[in-house]
GROMACS .gro file of C-alpha atoms in nm:
model
   69
    1SER     CA    1   1.537  -0.432   0.765
    2SER     CA    2   1.190  -0.504   0.529
    3PHE     CA    3   0.844  -0.562   0.509
    4GLY     CA    4   0.726  -0.947   0.407
    5ILE     CA    5   0.898  -1.142   0.285
    6GLY     CA    6   1.189  -1.100   0.054
    7ALA     CA    7   1.194  -1.028  -0.330
    8GLN     CA    8   1.403  -1.072  -0.627
    9LEU     CA    9   1.418  -0.880  -0.959
   10VAL     CA   10   1.405  -1.078  -1.261
   11TRP     CA   11   1.474  -0.920  -1.623
   12GLU     CA   12   1.332  -0.993  -1.879
   13SER     CA   13   1.575  -1.073  -2.085
   14GLY     CA   14   1.763  -1.320  -1.854
   15GLU     CA   15   2.108  -1.199  -1.927
   16ARG     CA   16   2.160  -1.038  -1.629
   17PRO     CA   17   2.154  -1.234  -1.243
   18PRO     CA   18   1.810  -1.213  -1.039
   19PHE     CA   19   1.869  -0.895  -0.757
   20ALA     CA   20   1.758  -0.966  -0.419
   21LEU     CA   21   1.471  -0.674  -0.312
   22ASN     CA   22   1.636  -0.658   0.088
   23LYS     CA   23   1.650  -0.291   0.135
   24VAL     CA   24   1.277  -0.053   0.203
   25ILE     CA   25   1.417   0.117  -0.047
   26THR     CA   26   1.654   0.047  -0.347
   27THR     CA   27   1.772   0.226  -0.566
   28LEU     CA   28   1.854   0.212  -0.971
   29GLY     CA   29   1.954   0.431  -1.295
   30ARG     CA   30   2.267   0.490  -1.478
   31ASN     CA   31   2.578   0.602  -1.176
   32GLU     CA   32   2.743   0.359  -0.972
   33ALA     CA   33   2.636   0.455  -0.680
   34ASN     CA   34   2.277   0.296  -0.767
   35ASP     CA   35   2.189  -0.015  -0.582
   36ILE     CA   36   2.093  -0.144  -0.932
   37PHE     CA   37   2.379   0.003  -1.190
   38LEU     CA   38   2.193   0.048  -1.561
   39ASP     CA   39   2.448   0.081  -1.826
   40ASP     CA   40   2.185   0.253  -2.063
   41PRO     CA   41   2.186   0.576  -2.210
   42LYS     CA   42   1.791   0.573  -2.212
   43VAL     CA   43   1.837   0.579  -1.803
   44SER     CA   44   1.896   0.864  -1.535
   45SER     CA   45   2.150   0.918  -1.335
   46PHE     CA   46   1.920   0.831  -1.046
   47HIS     CA   47   1.643   0.673  -1.288
   48GLY     CA   48   1.444   0.541  -0.982
   49ASN     CA   49   1.382   0.365  -0.667
   50ILE     CA   50   1.188  -0.015  -0.632
   51LEU     CA   51   0.984   0.050  -0.277
   52ASN     CA   52   0.946  -0.243  -0.033
   53ARG     CA   53   0.604  -0.118   0.106
   54GLU     CA   54   0.390  -0.366   0.362
   55ASP     CA   55   0.117  -0.350   0.050
   56GLY     CA   56   0.420  -0.482  -0.216
   57TYR     CA   57   0.613  -0.328  -0.419
   58HIS     CA   58   0.622   0.016  -0.602
   59LEU     CA   59   0.871   0.144  -0.878
   60LEU     CA   60   0.818   0.528  -0.844
   61ASP     CA   61   0.982   0.701  -1.125
   62LEU     CA   62   1.261   0.944  -1.029
   63LYS     CA   63   1.166   1.242  -1.282
   64SER     CA   64   1.351   1.042  -1.522
   65ARG     CA   65   1.382   1.203  -1.899
   66ASN     CA   66   1.261   0.890  -2.076
   67GLY     CA   67   1.037   0.781  -1.789
   68THR     CA   68   0.981   0.387  -1.637
   69ARG     CA   69   0.741   0.073  -1.812
   0.00000   0.00000   0.00000
């Protein structure tokens, strides 16, 4: 189960539909096994995690080559 009331990831460009953040750990990266698949050569295969914690959401970079901002 997740903490709080949940949230959505909304893409700044508006090119993708919102993604519900309803897991404790949501994975993102270029590998299709991720919860959020990002088909971009600047994105690492397993780029980062969005952590749903009691104090809010946190983006954790998984030592990706190009970093996360």
